[in-house]
Amino acid sequence: MGVLNITEDSFSDGGLWLDPAKAAQHGRDMMAAGADIIDIGAESTRPGAKRVSEADELARITGAVKTLIPAGAVLSIDTTRASVAAAALSEGAQIINDVSGGTLDAMRQVDGVLAAGVKPERIIIDPGLGFSKPGIEHNLPLLTGLETFRATGYPVLIGQSRKRFISAMLTGAGTAGADGPTMAQRDDVTAALSALSAEHGAWAVRVHDVAKSRAAVIAGNTWREYA
């Protein structure tokens, strides 16, 4: 799952893809690099980020969907607004990725969506790495416990890419420079965690550098075949 942030202030690539043509091209580039799904977000979820207006979010999301669907993309929509989710689905998006678990809008958590009639096979769960979990000690137990999440019977999505705890791992190992780890270093660790996630049966990994993690997932899946 490749990340397409159409935002001003996402921590690692904010502002890079605000131009509609650049956003569409980046989506196509990630597909060419091996992304099976493109996850489009138009509002940063980093701590302290300013909320985007509903109108701006709708315009950014639907614009990207209308461009990428004809290119054959499978699209996931990263939003906490039910109105944006509904509009994206009507334009052809296939997956809704609500990082709030339904707590910021009328959308519901797993028990709620089941009660509302959503079939279990249409639900994907995500342990939420990094969300109010800044440290290594908060996130690694979730990754090493991936089999526990899989035991629920739901596909598990892992969103580890470039998170703060990855920087902490590199800094703690003494490999970061004076300005902290580079994005390339973060992507290397992200890819390593992608391989481990695949080896432990994750359904998908959500990443910024698709090529690195695509290769890592292939290695992890192959390892799992022979384990």
Short mmCIF file of N, CA and C in Angstrom, two decimals, residues 6-137:
data_model
loop_
_atom_site.label_atom_id
_atom_site.label_comp_id
_atom_site.label_asym_id
_atom_site.label_seq_id
_atom_site.Cartn_x
_atom_site.Cartn_y
_atom_site.Cartn_z
N ILE A 6 -1.81 14.16 0.07
CA ILE A 6 -2.12 15.42 -0.62
C ILE A 6 -2.35 16.46 0.47
N THR A 7 -1.27 16.82 1.15
CA THR A 7 -1.35 17.66 2.35
C THR A 7 -0.23 18.70 2.34
N GLU A 8 -0.43 19.74 3.17
CA GLU A 8 0.62 20.75 3.32
C GLU A 8 1.65 20.34 4.36
N ASP A 9 1.22 19.53 5.37
CA ASP A 9 2.06 19.41 6.56
C ASP A 9 2.27 17.99 7.06
N SER A 10 2.12 16.97 6.22
CA SER A 10 2.51 15.64 6.66
C SER A 10 4.00 15.65 6.97
N PHE A 11 4.41 14.92 8.01
CA PHE A 11 5.75 15.12 8.55
C PHE A 11 6.88 14.78 7.59
N SER A 12 6.65 13.86 6.65
CA SER A 12 7.77 13.45 5.79
C SER A 12 7.67 13.94 4.36
N ASP A 13 6.48 14.24 3.88
CA ASP A 13 6.36 14.67 2.48
C ASP A 13 5.27 15.71 2.28
N GLY A 14 4.98 16.47 3.33
CA GLY A 14 3.94 17.49 3.23
C GLY A 14 4.24 18.52 2.15
N GLY A 15 3.27 18.78 1.29
CA GLY A 15 3.40 19.78 0.25
C GLY A 15 3.94 19.27 -1.07
N LEU A 16 4.53 18.08 -1.09
CA LEU A 16 5.15 17.58 -2.32
C LEU A 16 4.12 17.25 -3.40
N TRP A 17 2.93 16.82 -2.97
CA TRP A 17 1.96 16.31 -3.94
C TRP A 17 0.66 17.09 -3.94
N LEU A 18 0.71 18.36 -3.48
CA LEU A 18 -0.51 19.18 -3.46
C LEU A 18 -1.01 19.50 -4.87
N ASP A 19 -0.10 19.68 -5.79
CA ASP A 19 -0.50 19.93 -7.18
C ASP A 19 -1.18 18.68 -7.73
N PRO A 20 -2.40 18.80 -8.28
CA PRO A 20 -3.13 17.62 -8.74
C PRO A 20 -2.37 16.75 -9.74
N ALA A 21 -1.66 17.39 -10.66
CA ALA A 21 -0.92 16.62 -11.66
C ALA A 21 0.23 15.85 -11.02
N LYS A 22 0.93 16.47 -10.05
CA LYS A 22 2.01 15.79 -9.35
C LYS A 22 1.48 14.65 -8.50
N ALA A 23 0.32 14.87 -7.86
CA ALA A 23 -0.28 13.81 -7.04
C ALA A 23 -0.63 12.60 -7.90
N ALA A 24 -1.25 12.86 -9.05
CA ALA A 24 -1.63 11.76 -9.93
C ALA A 24 -0.41 11.01 -10.44
N GLN A 25 0.64 11.76 -10.79
CA GLN A 25 1.85 11.11 -11.30
C GLN A 25 2.53 10.28 -10.21
N HIS A 26 2.54 10.80 -8.97
CA HIS A 26 3.14 10.04 -7.88
C HIS A 26 2.37 8.75 -7.64
N GLY A 27 1.05 8.82 -7.73
CA GLY A 27 0.24 7.61 -7.59
C GLY A 27 0.59 6.59 -8.66
N ARG A 28 0.71 7.04 -9.89
CA ARG A 28 1.06 6.13 -10.99
C ARG A 28 2.48 5.57 -10.81
N ASP A 29 3.39 6.42 -10.33
CA ASP A 29 4.76 5.96 -10.10
C ASP A 29 4.80 4.86 -9.04
N MET A 30 4.01 5.01 -7.97
CA MET A 30 3.97 3.99 -6.93
C MET A 30 3.37 2.69 -7.46
N MET A 31 2.36 2.80 -8.32
CA MET A 31 1.80 1.60 -8.94
C MET A 31 2.86 0.89 -9.78
N ALA A 32 3.63 1.67 -10.54
CA ALA A 32 4.68 1.09 -11.37
C ALA A 32 5.77 0.44 -10.52
N ALA A 33 5.97 0.96 -9.30
CA ALA A 33 6.98 0.41 -8.40
C ALA A 33 6.49 -0.82 -7.65
N GLY A 34 5.20 -1.16 -7.82
CA GLY A 34 4.70 -2.38 -7.21
C GLY A 34 3.63 -2.22 -6.16
N ALA A 35 3.10 -1.01 -6.00
CA ALA A 35 2.02 -0.82 -5.03
C ALA A 35 0.73 -1.46 -5.55
N ASP A 36 0.13 -2.32 -4.74
CA ASP A 36 -1.14 -2.94 -5.10
C ASP A 36 -2.31 -2.03 -4.77
N ILE A 37 -2.12 -1.13 -3.79
CA ILE A 37 -3.15 -0.21 -3.32
C ILE A 37 -2.50 1.15 -3.13
N ILE A 38 -3.22 2.22 -3.46
CA ILE A 38 -2.77 3.58 -3.16
C ILE A 38 -3.67 4.14 -2.07
N ASP A 39 -3.07 4.56 -0.96
CA ASP A 39 -3.81 5.12 0.17
C ASP A 39 -3.73 6.64 0.10
N ILE A 40 -4.85 7.29 -0.19
CA ILE A 40 -4.88 8.74 -0.40
C ILE A 40 -5.37 9.44 0.86
N GLY A 41 -4.57 10.38 1.34
CA GLY A 41 -4.97 11.19 2.49
C GLY A 41 -4.83 12.66 2.16
N ALA A 42 -5.80 13.47 2.57
CA ALA A 42 -5.76 14.90 2.29
C ALA A 42 -5.72 15.73 3.56
N GLU A 43 -5.51 15.06 4.70
CA GLU A 43 -5.41 15.76 5.98
C GLU A 43 -4.38 15.02 6.83
N SER A 44 -3.37 15.76 7.31
CA SER A 44 -2.33 15.13 8.11
C SER A 44 -2.88 14.61 9.43
N THR A 45 -2.39 13.43 9.84
CA THR A 45 -2.80 12.86 11.12
C THR A 45 -1.68 12.96 12.16
N ARG A 46 -0.64 13.72 11.85
CA ARG A 46 0.44 13.88 12.83
C ARG A 46 -0.05 14.70 14.02
N PRO A 47 0.55 14.51 15.20
CA PRO A 47 0.13 15.26 16.39
C PRO A 47 0.23 16.77 16.16
N GLY A 48 -0.84 17.48 16.50
CA GLY A 48 -0.84 18.93 16.38
C GLY A 48 -1.16 19.47 15.01
N ALA A 49 -1.46 18.60 14.06
CA ALA A 49 -1.75 19.06 12.70
C ALA A 49 -3.06 19.84 12.66
N LYS A 50 -3.10 20.87 11.83
CA LYS A 50 -4.30 21.68 11.67
C LYS A 50 -5.31 20.94 10.80
N ARG A 51 -6.57 20.98 11.20
CA ARG A 51 -7.62 20.33 10.41
C ARG A 51 -7.82 21.04 9.09
N VAL A 52 -8.02 20.26 8.05
CA VAL A 52 -8.35 20.77 6.72
C VAL A 52 -9.86 20.92 6.64
N SER A 53 -10.33 21.93 5.92
CA SER A 53 -11.78 22.10 5.78
C SER A 53 -12.37 20.92 5.00
N GLU A 54 -13.64 20.64 5.26
CA GLU A 54 -14.30 19.53 4.57
C GLU A 54 -14.28 19.74 3.06
N ALA A 55 -14.49 21.00 2.63
CA ALA A 55 -14.51 21.29 1.19
C ALA A 55 -13.15 21.01 0.54
N ASP A 56 -12.06 21.43 1.22
CA ASP A 56 -10.73 21.19 0.67
C ASP A 56 -10.42 19.70 0.62
N GLU A 57 -10.77 18.98 1.69
CA GLU A 57 -10.51 17.55 1.71
C GLU A 57 -11.27 16.84 0.61
N LEU A 58 -12.54 17.20 0.44
CA LEU A 58 -13.35 16.60 -0.62
C LEU A 58 -12.74 16.85 -2.00
N ALA A 59 -12.32 18.09 -2.24
CA ALA A 59 -11.78 18.43 -3.56
C ALA A 59 -10.49 17.66 -3.84
N ARG A 60 -9.60 17.58 -2.84
CA ARG A 60 -8.33 16.88 -3.04
C ARG A 60 -8.54 15.39 -3.27
N ILE A 61 -9.38 14.79 -2.43
CA ILE A 61 -9.60 13.34 -2.51
C ILE A 61 -10.30 12.97 -3.80
N THR A 62 -11.41 13.63 -4.10
CA THR A 62 -12.17 13.23 -5.29
C THR A 62 -11.38 13.51 -6.56
N GLY A 63 -10.57 14.57 -6.55
CA GLY A 63 -9.74 14.85 -7.72
C GLY A 63 -8.75 13.73 -7.99
N ALA A 64 -8.12 13.24 -6.92
CA ALA A 64 -7.16 12.15 -7.08
C ALA A 64 -7.85 10.85 -7.49
N VAL A 65 -8.99 10.59 -6.90
CA VAL A 65 -9.73 9.36 -7.24
C VAL A 65 -10.12 9.36 -8.71
N LYS A 66 -10.66 10.47 -9.19
CA LYS A 66 -11.10 10.56 -10.58
C LYS A 66 -9.94 10.36 -11.56
N THR A 67 -8.74 10.74 -11.14
CA THR A 67 -7.57 10.59 -12.00
C THR A 67 -7.00 9.19 -11.97
N LEU A 68 -6.96 8.57 -10.79
CA LEU A 68 -6.26 7.29 -10.64
C LEU A 68 -7.13 6.07 -10.94
N ILE A 69 -8.44 6.17 -10.74
CA ILE A 69 -9.31 5.03 -11.06
C ILE A 69 -9.17 4.61 -12.53
N PRO A 70 -9.19 5.56 -13.49
CA PRO A 70 -9.02 5.16 -14.89
C PRO A 70 -7.67 4.51 -15.17
N ALA A 71 -6.67 4.77 -14.30
CA ALA A 71 -5.35 4.16 -14.48
C ALA A 71 -5.29 2.76 -13.90
N GLY A 72 -6.42 2.28 -13.38
CA GLY A 72 -6.47 0.92 -12.84
C GLY A 72 -6.11 0.79 -11.39
N ALA A 73 -6.09 1.91 -10.65
CA ALA A 73 -5.68 1.87 -9.25
C ALA A 73 -6.76 1.28 -8.35
N VAL A 74 -6.30 0.55 -7.33
CA VAL A 74 -7.14 0.19 -6.20
C VAL A 74 -6.86 1.23 -5.13
N LEU A 75 -7.90 1.93 -4.69
CA LEU A 75 -7.71 3.09 -3.83
C LEU A 75 -8.28 2.90 -2.43
N SER A 76 -7.46 3.28 -1.46
CA SER A 76 -7.87 3.36 -0.06
C SER A 76 -7.92 4.84 0.30
N ILE A 77 -8.97 5.25 1.02
CA ILE A 77 -9.15 6.66 1.35
C ILE A 77 -8.93 6.86 2.84
N ASP A 78 -7.90 7.62 3.17
CA ASP A 78 -7.52 7.90 4.55
C ASP A 78 -8.27 9.16 5.00
N THR A 79 -9.37 8.96 5.70
CA THR A 79 -10.20 10.09 6.14
C THR A 79 -10.94 9.74 7.41
N THR A 80 -11.29 10.78 8.17
CA THR A 80 -12.13 10.59 9.35
C THR A 80 -13.52 11.17 9.13
N ARG A 81 -13.80 11.65 7.92
CA ARG A 81 -15.11 12.24 7.62
C ARG A 81 -15.94 11.28 6.77
N ALA A 82 -17.13 10.97 7.26
CA ALA A 82 -18.02 10.08 6.53
C ALA A 82 -18.41 10.66 5.18
N SER A 83 -18.54 11.99 5.10
CA SER A 83 -18.93 12.62 3.83
C SER A 83 -17.86 12.42 2.77
N VAL A 84 -16.59 12.53 3.18
CA VAL A 84 -15.48 12.32 2.24
C VAL A 84 -15.42 10.86 1.81
N ALA A 85 -15.61 9.96 2.77
CA ALA A 85 -15.61 8.53 2.46
C ALA A 85 -16.69 8.20 1.44
N ALA A 86 -17.89 8.71 1.68
CA ALA A 86 -19.02 8.42 0.78
C ALA A 86 -18.76 8.96 -0.62
N ALA A 87 -18.22 10.18 -0.71
CA ALA A 87 -17.95 10.78 -2.01
C ALA A 87 -16.89 9.98 -2.77
N ALA A 88 -15.85 9.55 -2.06
CA ALA A 88 -14.78 8.78 -2.70
C ALA A 88 -15.30 7.44 -3.20
N LEU A 89 -16.12 6.78 -2.39
CA LEU A 89 -16.69 5.50 -2.81
C LEU A 89 -17.56 5.67 -4.05
N SER A 90 -18.30 6.77 -4.09
CA SER A 90 -19.17 6.99 -5.24
C SER A 90 -18.37 7.23 -6.52
N GLU A 91 -17.12 7.66 -6.37
CA GLU A 91 -16.25 7.89 -7.54
C GLU A 91 -15.44 6.65 -7.91
N GLY A 92 -15.55 5.57 -7.10
CA GLY A 92 -14.89 4.33 -7.46
C GLY A 92 -13.84 3.82 -6.49
N ALA A 93 -13.56 4.56 -5.40
CA ALA A 93 -12.62 4.06 -4.40
C ALA A 93 -13.18 2.78 -3.78
N GLN A 94 -12.29 1.90 -3.30
CA GLN A 94 -12.72 0.59 -2.81
C GLN A 94 -12.56 0.39 -1.31
N ILE A 95 -11.69 1.14 -0.65
CA ILE A 95 -11.38 0.92 0.76
C ILE A 95 -11.45 2.24 1.51
N ILE A 96 -11.98 2.21 2.73
CA ILE A 96 -11.96 3.38 3.61
C ILE A 96 -11.02 3.07 4.78
N ASN A 97 -10.05 3.95 4.99
CA ASN A 97 -9.06 3.81 6.05
C ASN A 97 -9.30 4.93 7.07
N ASP A 98 -10.11 4.65 8.10
CA ASP A 98 -10.45 5.66 9.10
C ASP A 98 -9.54 5.49 10.32
N VAL A 99 -8.53 6.34 10.41
CA VAL A 99 -7.54 6.19 11.48
C VAL A 99 -8.12 6.48 12.87
N SER A 100 -9.29 7.11 12.92
CA SER A 100 -9.89 7.41 14.22
C SER A 100 -10.71 6.24 14.75
N GLY A 101 -10.85 5.20 13.96
CA GLY A 101 -11.71 4.09 14.38
C GLY A 101 -13.16 4.51 14.50
N GLY A 102 -13.53 5.56 13.79
CA GLY A 102 -14.91 6.02 13.82
C GLY A 102 -15.25 6.96 14.95
N THR A 103 -14.24 7.39 15.73
CA THR A 103 -14.55 8.19 16.91
C THR A 103 -14.66 9.68 16.62
N LEU A 104 -14.28 10.12 15.41
CA LEU A 104 -14.38 11.54 15.09
C LEU A 104 -15.56 11.85 14.19
N ASP A 105 -16.37 10.85 13.87
CA ASP A 105 -17.46 11.06 12.94
C ASP A 105 -18.48 9.97 13.18
N ALA A 106 -19.41 9.84 12.24
CA ALA A 106 -20.48 8.86 12.40
C ALA A 106 -20.03 7.45 12.02
N MET A 107 -18.82 7.30 11.51
CA MET A 107 -18.33 5.96 11.16
C MET A 107 -18.05 5.17 12.44
N ARG A 108 -18.13 3.84 12.39
CA ARG A 108 -18.10 3.00 13.59
C ARG A 108 -16.88 2.11 13.66
N GLN A 109 -16.58 1.56 14.91
CA GLN A 109 -15.51 0.60 15.08
C GLN A 109 -16.02 -0.78 14.71
N VAL A 110 -15.15 -1.82 14.87
CA VAL A 110 -15.47 -3.16 14.35
C VAL A 110 -16.81 -3.67 14.83
N ASP A 111 -17.06 -3.65 16.13
CA ASP A 111 -18.35 -4.16 16.64
C ASP A 111 -19.51 -3.38 16.05
N GLY A 112 -19.30 -2.07 15.91
CA GLY A 112 -20.36 -1.23 15.36
C GLY A 112 -20.67 -1.54 13.91
N VAL A 113 -19.62 -1.72 13.10
CA VAL A 113 -19.89 -1.99 11.68
C VAL A 113 -20.48 -3.37 11.48
N LEU A 114 -20.08 -4.32 12.34
CA LEU A 114 -20.70 -5.64 12.26
C LEU A 114 -22.19 -5.56 12.60
N ALA A 115 -22.49 -4.80 13.66
CA ALA A 115 -23.89 -4.63 14.07
C ALA A 115 -24.71 -3.93 13.00
N ALA A 116 -24.02 -3.07 12.21
CA ALA A 116 -24.72 -2.32 11.16
C ALA A 116 -24.90 -3.15 9.89
N GLY A 117 -24.33 -4.36 9.88
CA GLY A 117 -24.55 -5.23 8.74
C GLY A 117 -23.40 -5.40 7.78
N VAL A 118 -22.25 -4.81 8.11
CA VAL A 118 -21.07 -4.99 7.25
C VAL A 118 -20.55 -6.42 7.43
N LYS A 119 -20.26 -7.07 6.33
CA LYS A 119 -19.79 -8.46 6.40
C LYS A 119 -18.38 -8.51 6.97
N PRO A 120 -18.07 -9.48 7.82
CA PRO A 120 -16.73 -9.57 8.43
C PRO A 120 -15.60 -9.60 7.42
N GLU A 121 -15.84 -10.20 6.25
CA GLU A 121 -14.77 -10.31 5.25
C GLU A 121 -14.43 -8.97 4.60
N ARG A 122 -15.18 -7.92 4.94
CA ARG A 122 -14.89 -6.60 4.38
C ARG A 122 -14.17 -5.69 5.38
N ILE A 123 -13.75 -6.26 6.51
CA ILE A 123 -13.10 -5.48 7.56
C ILE A 123 -11.61 -5.80 7.62
N ILE A 124 -10.80 -4.76 7.74
CA ILE A 124 -9.35 -4.87 7.94
C ILE A 124 -9.02 -4.13 9.23
N ILE A 125 -8.15 -4.71 10.06
CA ILE A 125 -7.78 -4.03 11.30
C ILE A 125 -6.34 -3.53 11.24
N ASP A 126 -6.08 -2.48 12.01
CA ASP A 126 -4.77 -1.83 12.03
C ASP A 126 -4.45 -1.47 13.48
N PRO A 127 -3.33 -1.97 14.04
CA PRO A 127 -3.02 -1.67 15.44
C PRO A 127 -2.65 -0.22 15.71
N GLY A 128 -2.50 0.60 14.68
CA GLY A 128 -2.29 2.03 14.87
C GLY A 128 -0.92 2.38 15.41
N LEU A 129 0.12 1.93 14.74
CA LEU A 129 1.48 2.25 15.17
C LEU A 129 1.70 3.76 15.13
N GLY A 130 2.28 4.28 16.20
CA GLY A 130 2.63 5.70 16.22
C GLY A 130 1.55 6.63 16.74
N PHE A 131 0.29 6.26 16.64
CA PHE A 131 -0.79 7.13 17.10
C PHE A 131 -0.83 7.13 18.63
N SER A 132 -0.40 8.26 19.23
CA SER A 132 -0.27 8.40 20.69
C SER A 132 0.63 7.32 21.29
N LYS A 133 1.50 6.76 20.45
CA LYS A 133 2.46 5.73 20.89
C LYS A 133 3.84 6.14 20.38
N PRO A 134 4.48 7.11 21.01
CA PRO A 134 5.70 7.67 20.44
C PRO A 134 6.94 6.78 20.54
N GLY A 135 7.02 5.93 21.57
CA GLY A 135 8.26 5.23 21.84
C GLY A 135 8.35 3.84 21.26
N ILE A 136 9.60 3.33 21.24
CA ILE A 136 9.85 1.96 20.81
C ILE A 136 9.05 0.99 21.66
N GLU A 137 9.01 1.26 22.97
CA GLU A 137 8.35 0.35 23.90
C GLU A 137 6.84 0.30 23.71
#
